XYZ file of C-alpha atoms in Angstrom:
377
model
C 0.270 -0.142 -0.013
C 3.094 2.314 0.748
C 4.503 1.611 -2.677
C 1.605 2.613 -4.845
C 0.911 5.746 -2.269
C 4.665 6.657 -3.202
C 3.912 5.632 -7.276
C 0.414 7.592 -7.546
C 2.268 10.675 -5.464
C 4.604 10.786 -7.859
C 2.787 9.479 -11.179
C 0.715 13.418 -9.490
C 3.396 15.136 -9.448
C 4.552 14.751 -13.715
C 1.500 15.260 -14.218
C 0.739 18.364 -13.340
C 4.820 19.680 -14.033
C 3.274 19.077 -17.347
C 0.279 20.627 -17.415
C 2.144 23.564 -15.391
C 4.388 23.631 -18.573
C 1.834 22.974 -21.382
C -0.475 26.382 -19.270
C 2.670 28.406 -19.376
C 3.863 27.881 -22.843
C 0.180 28.485 -23.733
C 0.929 32.050 -22.308
C 4.523 32.619 -23.570
C 5.807 32.587 -20.474
C 7.844 29.128 -20.811
C 10.481 28.103 -23.737
C 9.405 24.930 -25.943
C 12.091 23.195 -27.560
C 10.615 22.903 -31.239
C 11.580 20.099 -33.817
C 13.836 20.082 -36.546
C 11.849 21.502 -39.812
C 11.652 17.450 -41.652
C 9.824 16.031 -38.311
C 7.641 18.325 -38.485
C 6.555 18.098 -41.883
C 7.125 13.879 -41.488
C 4.176 14.918 -38.892
C 2.007 16.864 -40.937
C 1.754 14.318 -43.984
C 1.210 11.520 -41.894
C -2.045 13.877 -40.240
C -3.206 14.516 -43.716
C -2.396 10.857 -44.104
C -4.886 9.590 -41.905
C -7.200 12.398 -42.037
C -7.433 11.074 -46.396
C -7.516 7.730 -45.025
C -10.961 7.647 -43.316
C -12.271 10.042 -45.609
C -12.343 7.569 -48.064
C -12.314 4.730 -46.393
C -16.077 6.539 -45.346
C -17.201 6.445 -48.628
C -16.612 3.343 -50.175
C -17.731 2.064 -46.831
C -21.383 4.361 -48.634
C -20.892 3.292 -52.398
C -20.329 -0.317 -51.349
C -23.574 0.199 -49.165
C -25.460 2.821 -49.650
C -27.754 1.786 -46.577
C -27.075 2.976 -43.324
C -28.667 0.848 -41.197
C -26.645 -2.206 -42.893
C -23.374 -0.243 -42.542
C -24.255 0.042 -38.191
C -24.707 -3.691 -38.198
C -21.757 -4.820 -40.535
C -19.873 -2.843 -37.893
C -21.343 -4.020 -34.660
C -20.428 -7.193 -36.094
C -17.051 -6.872 -36.721
C -16.289 -5.147 -33.040
C -18.425 -8.657 -31.795
C -16.022 -10.803 -34.084
C -18.644 -12.730 -35.642
C -19.852 -13.002 -39.354
C -21.975 -10.945 -41.206
C -24.296 -12.715 -42.288
C -25.784 -13.506 -45.911
C -27.422 -11.073 -47.244
C -29.961 -10.124 -50.296
C -29.185 -7.516 -52.345
C -31.295 -5.817 -53.943
C -30.935 -7.100 -56.988
C -31.798 -10.606 -55.901
C -34.508 -9.668 -54.742
C -35.871 -7.658 -57.401
C -35.168 -10.700 -59.547
C -37.675 -12.722 -57.333
C -40.427 -10.727 -56.710
C -40.221 -10.380 -60.537
C -39.871 -14.767 -61.010
C -43.044 -14.692 -58.459
C -45.102 -12.124 -60.606
C -44.619 -14.206 -63.938
C -45.937 -17.165 -61.720
C -49.119 -15.291 -61.179
C -49.541 -13.908 -64.241
C -48.707 -17.300 -65.999
C -45.432 -18.343 -67.119
C -46.218 -18.219 -70.741
C -47.700 -15.191 -71.614
C -45.400 -12.905 -72.818
C -45.727 -10.609 -70.310
C -44.760 -13.548 -67.340
C -42.081 -14.796 -70.491
C -40.817 -11.291 -70.175
C -41.009 -10.948 -66.718
C -38.942 -13.877 -66.101
C -35.496 -13.133 -68.525
C -35.740 -10.180 -67.071
C -35.911 -11.529 -63.367
C -33.234 -13.474 -64.462
C -30.679 -11.104 -65.578
C -31.129 -9.086 -62.422
C -30.376 -11.968 -60.432
C -27.174 -12.123 -61.909
C -26.622 -8.429 -61.522
C -27.814 -9.234 -57.685
C -24.569 -11.890 -57.764
C -22.199 -10.041 -59.761
C -22.609 -7.413 -57.011
C -22.363 -8.752 -54.368
C -19.006 -10.447 -55.142
C -18.038 -7.124 -55.931
C -18.182 -5.899 -52.702
C -16.706 -8.669 -51.071
C -13.569 -8.023 -53.458
C -13.667 -4.653 -53.051
C -13.825 -5.263 -48.456
C -10.931 -8.142 -49.219
C -8.868 -5.909 -50.866
C -9.287 -2.654 -50.377
C -11.214 -1.204 -47.078
C -9.877 -4.296 -45.102
C -5.944 -2.371 -45.607
C -7.682 1.020 -44.876
C -9.305 -0.230 -42.000
C -6.215 -2.038 -40.502
C -3.560 1.820 -41.031
C -6.165 3.360 -38.589
C -7.101 0.363 -36.375
C -3.373 -0.490 -36.065
C -0.141 1.190 -37.755
C -1.728 4.758 -36.579
C -2.758 3.705 -33.350
C 0.450 3.214 -32.417
C 2.133 6.499 -33.857
C -0.274 7.777 -31.628
C 0.770 6.914 -29.167
C 4.241 7.155 -29.736
C 3.717 10.644 -30.836
C 2.227 11.160 -27.575
C 4.763 10.486 -25.132
C 7.004 12.049 -27.548
C 4.859 15.463 -25.904
C 5.751 14.771 -22.629
C 9.257 13.714 -23.017
C 9.487 17.365 -24.645
C 7.631 19.026 -22.054
C 9.274 16.943 -19.555
C 12.869 18.251 -21.005
C 11.022 21.929 -21.189
C 10.281 21.727 -17.209
C 14.055 19.982 -15.963
C 15.166 23.461 -18.459
C 12.856 25.277 -16.581
C 14.177 23.635 -13.187
C 17.482 24.444 -14.190
C 17.327 27.929 -15.147
C 15.590 28.792 -11.402
C 17.894 26.863 -9.261
C 20.179 29.330 -6.819
C 22.942 27.128 -4.867
C 25.533 24.599 -6.773
C 23.337 21.514 -6.061
C 20.552 21.953 -6.489
C 22.120 23.084 -9.910
C 23.649 19.405 -10.268
C 20.875 18.378 -9.790
C 19.392 19.490 -12.127
C 21.737 19.284 -14.687
C 21.406 15.342 -14.207
C 18.489 15.178 -14.194
C 17.922 17.423 -17.519
C 20.613 15.058 -18.815
C 18.396 11.985 -17.894
C 15.371 14.237 -19.661
C 17.611 15.142 -22.429
C 18.541 10.857 -23.252
C 14.755 9.685 -23.150
C 13.677 13.062 -25.513
C 15.938 12.474 -28.039
C 15.333 8.464 -27.356
C 11.713 8.843 -28.300
C 12.192 11.895 -30.934
C 14.142 8.210 -32.754
C 11.457 6.342 -32.352
C 8.946 8.385 -34.089
C 10.790 9.339 -36.702
C 11.052 5.250 -37.669
C 7.156 5.303 -37.349
C 6.190 8.639 -39.358
C 8.792 7.340 -41.985
C 6.777 4.032 -42.881
C 3.728 6.517 -43.581
C 5.531 6.254 -47.717
C 5.253 2.541 -47.458
C 1.860 2.740 -46.405
C 1.312 4.881 -49.689
C 3.387 2.108 -51.182
C 0.599 -0.609 -49.979
C -2.887 1.416 -50.569
C -1.952 2.456 -54.226
C -1.373 -1.180 -54.516
C -4.445 -1.724 -52.493
C -6.698 0.839 -55.622
C -5.278 -0.976 -58.338
C -6.476 -3.906 -57.023
C -10.800 -1.377 -56.343
C -10.221 -0.498 -59.656
C -9.766 -3.294 -61.527
C -13.094 -5.524 -59.218
C -14.748 -2.323 -60.203
C -13.475 -2.802 -63.568
C -14.628 -6.247 -64.331
C -17.822 -5.641 -61.749
C -19.084 -2.921 -64.503
C -17.966 -4.782 -67.261
C -20.290 -8.423 -65.931
C -23.152 -5.254 -65.951
C -22.362 -4.296 -69.219
C -22.645 -8.088 -70.659
C -25.551 -9.168 -69.221
C -27.612 -5.965 -69.890
C -26.410 -6.700 -73.342
C -27.455 -10.975 -73.400
C -30.740 -9.303 -71.789
C -31.373 -6.772 -74.250
C -31.380 -9.350 -77.225
C -33.136 -11.313 -76.198
C -35.665 -8.779 -75.435
C -35.246 -8.139 -79.214
C -36.502 -11.770 -80.408
C -39.430 -11.615 -77.833
C -40.298 -7.437 -79.137
C -40.372 -8.959 -82.900
C -42.725 -11.362 -82.100
C -45.314 -8.850 -80.275
C -45.107 -6.474 -83.064
C -44.897 -8.578 -85.946
C -48.300 -7.993 -87.376
C -47.752 -4.516 -86.898
C -44.379 -4.126 -88.578
C -45.282 -7.020 -91.464
C -48.711 -8.077 -90.882
C -50.057 -6.769 -93.857
C -51.422 -9.480 -95.771
C -53.998 -10.258 -93.173
C -55.382 -6.874 -93.238
C -56.022 -8.319 -96.707
C -57.753 -11.650 -96.435
C -60.864 -12.613 -98.035
C -63.177 -12.232 -94.602
C -62.051 -8.587 -94.611
C -62.832 -7.553 -97.756
C -66.330 -9.116 -97.551
C -66.966 -6.827 -94.675
C -69.587 -4.392 -95.401
C -67.415 -0.960 -95.938
C -66.543 1.529 -92.903
C -66.106 5.108 -92.999
C -62.468 6.707 -93.098
C -63.254 8.806 -90.386
C -64.513 6.023 -88.134
C -61.253 3.783 -88.060
C -57.564 6.011 -87.872
C -54.732 5.078 -90.208
C -52.339 2.413 -88.768
C -49.104 3.353 -90.063
C -47.249 -0.098 -91.529
C -43.556 -0.963 -92.742
C -43.914 -0.995 -96.665
C -43.711 -3.883 -98.128
C -41.310 -5.264 -101.511
C -43.609 -7.173 -103.534
C -42.732 -10.713 -105.115
C -41.837 -10.587 -109.111
C -43.025 -13.850 -110.202
C -39.290 -15.350 -111.792
C -36.816 -13.319 -109.928
C -35.172 -15.167 -107.375
C -36.594 -13.768 -103.729
C -32.926 -13.426 -101.807
C -34.449 -12.834 -98.301
C -36.366 -16.364 -98.507
C -33.010 -18.303 -99.746
C -31.637 -17.314 -96.128
C -29.041 -14.922 -98.319
C -29.734 -11.428 -98.490
C -27.521 -9.011 -101.007
C -28.480 -5.112 -100.278
C -27.583 -4.048 -103.625
C -30.435 -6.401 -105.319
C -33.408 -5.298 -102.593
C -34.793 -1.942 -104.804
C -37.060 -0.095 -101.828
C -41.054 -0.019 -101.955
C -41.976 2.425 -105.417
C -43.782 4.624 -101.864
C -44.399 4.339 -98.448
C -41.354 3.656 -97.208
C -40.750 5.499 -93.439
C -38.349 6.629 -91.256
C -37.054 6.195 -88.347
C -34.455 7.154 -85.733
C -31.752 5.163 -84.403
C -32.423 4.569 -79.798
C -28.831 3.171 -79.836
C -25.477 1.801 -81.491
C -25.215 -1.030 -83.590
C -21.878 -2.588 -85.402
C -22.889 -4.289 -88.232
C -21.892 -8.418 -87.543
C -21.593 -8.412 -91.491
C -21.501 -7.138 -95.005
C -25.531 -7.568 -95.249
C -26.125 -5.253 -92.320
C -26.408 -1.756 -91.773
C -24.017 -0.756 -89.185
C -26.310 2.237 -86.608
C -25.492 5.698 -85.086
C -27.485 6.381 -81.754
C -29.868 9.789 -83.542
C -29.577 9.457 -86.604
C -32.439 8.987 -89.404
C -32.675 6.078 -92.025
C -34.686 4.508 -93.969
C -36.567 1.318 -93.562
C -39.415 -0.754 -95.595
C -39.659 -4.891 -95.014
C -38.945 -7.406 -97.687
C -41.554 -10.577 -97.973
C -40.769 -13.844 -95.816
C -38.486 -11.620 -94.106
C -37.902 -12.135 -90.494
C -39.816 -9.986 -88.132
C -36.452 -8.686 -86.271
C -35.231 -6.938 -88.953
C -36.034 -4.538 -91.287
C -34.010 -2.614 -94.000
C -32.547 0.244 -93.603
C -31.276 2.714 -96.167
C -28.702 5.475 -95.257
C -28.023 7.442 -98.785
C -25.815 4.894 -100.364
C -25.289 2.457 -97.744
C -28.300 -0.710 -97.891
C -28.465 -3.429 -95.397
C -30.673 -5.168 -92.348
C -31.321 -3.136 -89.057
C -32.485 -4.549 -86.047
C -36.195 -3.497 -85.151
C -35.145 -3.135 -81.688
C -32.847 -0.016 -82.167
C -35.487 1.458 -84.318
C -37.889 3.993 -83.256
C -40.518 3.947 -86.095
C -41.736 7.502 -87.012
C -45.578 8.079 -88.671
């Protein structure tokens, strides 16, 4: 008990001495040992690294998990050293709803079929998002957290010790100046030498830790490259998934609207011709794609499966204008490459795939996909 009291009194005395020295420095009544310029630059660089690492870490967490409640839950699991439970992504949840809706509406209906296709793509997008979050957390977030919770805590601890050693050193210098008797001066000089040695030793330890910030930057740079690689792979997967879905929906759309594009023959059936005439003002005219008639004796290039754009002649009248919705790259010489927002002339051929039309732009001619066009009346 006696030892503890003495230690407590000694610690209280040291604390009081440091507090007095710190207060007098702030009031300009005591001298302060200044660190060299290189050391100050290292301190400023370390503080800058810590501040920006915290901001980048927090914002990356927001990017990967926009839900603040979910982030708090993950933080608690991490602090409790427990595994974070698997969470369904928004894409996977949307896929589940679309699949259930398709089953209710009828998976054989056009709407149900489309819901199933889109739902499957959303499921793949959700799985890709989950993998991206996992990869980014391991390769980028974890190293940033390790720096803040490991290296930076060590640096902060050593800096506090250095600050205390400096206060002790300056307090000893002040006592030496105030000493009058020779014996008091000798004791103060001895204490000053010990304190100076401790301060120099602690300054060297802190300096080495601060110079290690350069290695931290190199490590974070490597992690940043890995994060970009993960993000690139994720968006490339999403782009490919959406392209595949667009192709699937293109064929479905052609089936749904084929009656509008090339179904003129049905409207001219005998039963329709025998029906009583209807006034023109009663039914609005529905614009259709003109069909090039088949001439007896002339080979039908579409029916034979080979299209030579130079042999295709547009109808004498009734061609339609169309606006291109998306860029399209021609797969072969029979197709026409398209640029978004450009205007082209289109028409259809007998026996032609309802998903395709003949497109003309100046002297260029070729097949174009219907789903890439907005037909204008």
